[in-house]
Amino acid sequence: MNITIFGGSGFIGQKLTEELVNRGHNLTSISRHGKPTDLSSSWSKKVRWVRSDILNDTNWHKAVQQADWVIDTIGILFEHPRKGITYDRFILTPVQLILDYLNTHNPAAHFLFISANSAPFPLRNYMNAKLQAEQLIKASSLQHVIVYPSLVVDKKRYFSVVSAFGINLLKAIPGIRKLVHGYEPISRETLAVEIANVIEGETSPYTQRQT
């Protein structure tokens, strides 16, 4: 299939792009900086890397016109308002722009959004932004899938490894286990496999929010 991934050079997007390429799909990655300069793996040579800032240009338009699937992996975990990095700009706005364009120029495409299963109280605004994005998608006429991972873990993000270790420790303490319910860590590789399976028509527990 022809698959376009927004944020394909990022933390989740890059691993997902690798998984889908290795399964034989035609991949286009759209990101602000295009192909990462430190990426030289053989699979990366099979990807069409497009440099485009969805918030500031329309260079990405052509890349989604013939796509069977369009995947949004754009996102931030923490805001930095003074730098213009907000949940509105990096979660909600990309979803709205992609939906609007697909509705007009490729209404047959499937859209996949990576949301979140849940988030701790300090990240309530992050979770609210994800929920608002879900509502935009559900109100659209496009065929869509929403994936609900919790903490995505990989050694490339030391913070995620430490957080996962802490969650697993708390899960072993009676009476505390409920406090971390819904925050089940998932490896970046496993998430990529689950999403690829969904795209190929298989089922996944991550297409439902776990409560």
Short mmCIF file of C-alpha atoms in Angstrom, two decimals:
data_model
loop_
_atom_site.label_atom_id
_atom_site.label_comp_id
_atom_site.label_asym_id
_atom_site.label_seq_id
_atom_site.Cartn_x
_atom_site.Cartn_y
_atom_site.Cartn_z
CA MET A 1 0.00 0.00 0.00
CA ASN A 2 0.96 3.63 -0.32
CA ILE A 3 1.39 5.00 3.19
CA THR A 4 2.22 8.54 4.24
CA ILE A 5 3.43 9.21 7.76
CA PHE A 6 3.49 12.66 9.29
CA GLY A 7 6.36 12.85 11.74
CA GLY A 8 8.02 9.82 10.15
CA SER A 9 11.45 10.92 11.30
CA GLY A 10 10.40 11.17 14.94
CA PHE A 11 10.52 8.81 17.91
CA ILE A 12 7.47 6.70 17.05
CA GLY A 13 7.25 7.59 13.38
CA GLN A 14 10.73 6.39 12.51
CA LYS A 15 10.24 2.93 14.03
CA LEU A 16 6.82 2.62 12.38
CA THR A 17 8.26 3.65 9.02
CA GLU A 18 10.94 0.99 9.37
CA GLU A 19 8.37 -1.69 10.23
CA LEU A 20 6.11 -0.83 7.29
CA VAL A 21 8.97 -0.64 4.79
CA ASN A 22 10.19 -4.04 5.91
CA ARG A 23 6.69 -5.38 5.22
CA GLY A 24 6.92 -4.19 1.62
CA HIS A 25 4.77 -1.05 1.69
CA ASN A 26 5.57 2.18 -0.13
CA LEU A 27 6.40 4.80 2.48
CA THR A 28 6.49 8.57 2.38
CA SER A 29 7.66 10.39 5.48
CA ILE A 30 6.77 14.04 6.03
CA SER A 31 8.62 16.07 8.64
CA ARG A 32 10.13 19.49 9.11
CA HIS A 33 13.69 18.31 8.53
CA GLY A 34 13.15 15.45 6.10
CA LYS A 35 15.47 12.48 6.44
CA PRO A 36 17.47 12.45 9.69
CA THR A 37 21.14 13.13 8.97
CA ASP A 38 22.25 10.28 11.23
CA LEU A 39 20.01 7.69 9.56
CA SER A 40 21.84 5.39 7.13
CA SER A 41 20.07 2.05 7.57
CA SER A 42 19.25 0.15 4.40
CA TRP A 43 15.49 0.43 4.96
CA SER A 44 15.70 4.24 5.02
CA LYS A 45 16.83 4.26 1.40
CA LYS A 46 13.45 2.86 0.39
CA VAL A 47 11.54 5.76 1.96
CA ARG A 48 10.55 8.94 0.19
CA TRP A 49 11.57 11.64 2.67
CA VAL A 50 9.68 14.93 2.25
CA ARG A 51 10.73 18.07 4.05
CA SER A 52 7.60 20.00 4.94
CA ASP A 53 6.26 21.92 7.92
CA ILE A 54 2.53 21.22 8.00
CA LEU A 55 1.98 24.37 10.08
CA ASN A 56 3.69 26.68 7.58
CA ASP A 57 3.63 25.25 4.05
CA THR A 58 1.69 23.02 1.68
CA ASN A 59 4.57 20.93 0.35
CA TRP A 60 2.94 17.89 1.95
CA HIS A 61 -0.24 18.07 -0.12
CA LYS A 62 0.96 15.99 -3.07
CA ALA A 63 2.28 13.28 -0.76
CA VAL A 64 -1.18 12.42 0.59
CA GLN A 65 -3.21 12.63 -2.62
CA GLN A 66 -2.54 9.00 -3.61
CA ALA A 67 -2.10 7.54 -0.12
CA ASP A 68 -4.11 4.52 0.98
CA TRP A 69 -3.25 5.33 4.59
CA VAL A 70 -2.24 8.59 6.22
CA ILE A 71 -0.76 8.30 9.70
CA ASP A 72 -0.30 11.17 12.13
CA THR A 73 2.56 10.64 14.60
CA ILE A 74 3.11 14.36 15.22
CA GLY A 75 2.98 15.30 18.86
CA ILE A 76 4.68 16.67 21.94
CA LEU A 77 4.57 15.51 25.54
CA PHE A 78 5.39 18.83 27.18
CA GLU A 79 4.50 22.37 26.15
CA HIS A 80 6.92 25.31 25.88
CA PRO A 81 4.58 28.24 25.18
CA ARG A 82 7.39 30.80 25.04
CA LYS A 83 8.83 28.86 22.11
CA GLY A 84 5.44 28.47 20.45
CA ILE A 85 5.34 24.78 21.31
CA THR A 86 1.80 24.07 22.46
CA TYR A 87 -0.62 21.16 22.35
CA ASP A 88 -2.90 23.19 20.13
CA ARG A 89 -0.20 23.69 17.49
CA PHE A 90 1.39 20.27 17.64
CA ILE A 91 -1.59 17.99 18.29
CA LEU A 92 -4.87 19.64 17.30
CA THR A 93 -3.87 21.82 14.35
CA PRO A 94 -2.10 19.07 12.37
CA VAL A 95 -5.11 16.77 12.76
CA GLN A 96 -7.47 19.46 11.52
CA LEU A 97 -5.27 20.36 8.54
CA ILE A 98 -4.86 16.74 7.48
CA LEU A 99 -8.56 15.96 7.84
CA ASP A 100 -9.63 19.04 5.89
CA TYR A 101 -7.27 18.26 3.03
CA LEU A 102 -8.11 14.57 2.82
CA ASN A 103 -11.85 15.23 2.91
CA THR A 104 -11.48 17.28 -0.26
CA HIS A 105 -8.60 15.67 -2.13
CA ASN A 106 -8.46 12.01 -1.04
CA PRO A 107 -11.66 11.04 0.77
CA ALA A 108 -10.99 7.33 0.17
CA ALA A 109 -7.88 7.37 2.35
CA HIS A 110 -7.78 5.79 5.79
CA PHE A 111 -6.52 8.02 8.59
CA LEU A 112 -4.72 6.69 11.67
CA PHE A 113 -4.12 8.80 14.75
CA ILE A 114 -1.95 7.89 17.72
CA SER A 115 -3.78 9.09 20.81
CA ALA A 116 -3.10 8.04 24.42
CA ASN A 117 -4.74 5.53 26.70
CA SER A 118 -4.42 7.79 29.73
CA ALA A 119 -2.03 10.23 31.35
CA PRO A 120 -1.21 11.26 34.93
CA PHE A 121 -2.69 14.45 36.36
CA PRO A 122 0.32 16.69 35.55
CA LEU A 123 -0.31 15.88 31.87
CA ARG A 124 -4.05 16.56 31.98
CA ASN A 125 -3.78 19.27 29.29
CA TYR A 126 -1.92 16.82 27.05
CA MET A 127 -4.66 14.26 27.53
CA ASN A 128 -7.36 16.85 26.90
CA ALA A 129 -5.70 17.78 23.61
CA LYS A 130 -5.65 14.13 22.56
CA LEU A 131 -9.33 13.76 23.44
CA GLN A 132 -10.21 16.89 21.44
CA ALA A 133 -8.30 15.51 18.47
CA GLU A 134 -10.25 12.26 18.74
CA GLN A 135 -13.50 14.20 18.55
CA LEU A 136 -12.36 15.98 15.38
CA ILE A 137 -11.55 12.64 13.80
CA LYS A 138 -14.80 10.98 14.83
CA ALA A 139 -16.77 13.92 13.42
CA SER A 140 -15.04 13.48 10.05
CA SER A 141 -16.44 11.32 7.28
CA LEU A 142 -13.06 9.69 6.70
CA GLN A 143 -12.44 6.06 7.52
CA HIS A 144 -10.20 6.16 10.55
CA VAL A 145 -8.47 4.21 13.29
CA ILE A 146 -7.37 5.61 16.64
CA VAL A 147 -4.63 3.83 18.56
CA TYR A 148 -4.37 4.16 22.34
CA PRO A 149 -0.90 3.38 23.70
CA SER A 150 0.21 4.53 27.11
CA LEU A 151 3.90 5.09 27.91
CA VAL A 152 6.01 4.25 24.85
CA VAL A 153 9.40 2.96 25.91
CA ASP A 154 12.72 2.79 24.13
CA LYS A 155 16.34 3.01 25.24
CA LYS A 156 16.74 6.03 22.97
CA ARG A 157 14.61 7.90 25.50
CA TYR A 158 16.15 7.30 28.89
CA PHE A 159 13.24 9.08 30.59
CA SER A 160 10.81 6.51 29.20
CA VAL A 161 12.90 3.59 30.49
CA VAL A 162 13.10 5.09 33.98
CA SER A 163 9.37 5.86 33.99
CA ALA A 164 8.51 2.32 32.90
CA PHE A 165 10.70 0.90 35.67
CA GLY A 166 8.88 3.05 38.23
CA ILE A 167 5.45 2.02 36.96
CA ASN A 168 6.36 -1.65 37.10
CA LEU A 169 7.58 -1.24 40.68
CA LEU A 170 4.33 0.44 41.71
CA LYS A 171 2.27 -2.30 40.05
CA ALA A 172 3.83 -4.78 42.46
CA ILE A 173 2.62 -2.88 45.54
CA PRO A 174 -0.89 -3.84 46.77
CA GLY A 175 -3.14 -0.80 47.04
CA ILE A 176 -0.92 1.24 44.72
CA ARG A 177 -1.50 -0.85 41.63
CA LYS A 178 -4.76 0.92 40.83
CA LEU A 179 -3.00 4.29 40.69
CA VAL A 180 -0.94 3.23 37.70
CA HIS A 181 -3.68 1.28 35.93
CA GLY A 182 -3.88 2.42 32.33
CA TYR A 183 -0.24 3.47 32.19
CA GLU A 184 1.03 0.11 30.99
CA PRO A 185 4.37 0.64 29.19
CA ILE A 186 4.70 -0.56 25.61
CA SER A 187 7.96 -0.79 23.70
CA ARG A 188 8.38 1.33 20.61
CA GLU A 189 8.94 -1.82 18.54
CA THR A 190 5.75 -3.47 19.82
CA LEU A 191 3.69 -0.38 19.08
CA ALA A 192 5.05 -0.25 15.52
CA VAL A 193 4.11 -3.91 15.01
CA GLU A 194 0.61 -3.39 16.41
CA ILE A 195 -0.04 -0.40 14.14
CA ALA A 196 1.33 -2.21 11.10
CA ASN A 197 -0.95 -5.16 11.88
CA VAL A 198 -3.97 -2.85 12.02
CA ILE A 199 -3.09 -1.32 8.68
CA GLU A 200 -2.89 -4.80 7.18
CA GLY A 201 -6.38 -5.65 8.45
CA GLU A 202 -5.62 -7.46 11.68
CA THR A 203 -7.04 -6.68 15.10
CA SER A 204 -5.17 -5.07 17.98
CA PRO A 205 -6.09 -4.41 21.62
CA TYR A 206 -4.62 -0.94 21.18
CA THR A 207 -7.53 0.21 19.00
CA GLN A 208 -9.63 0.37 22.18
CA ARG A 209 -8.99 2.50 25.23
CA GLN A 210 -8.14 0.26 28.19
CA THR A 211 -9.88 1.30 31.41
#
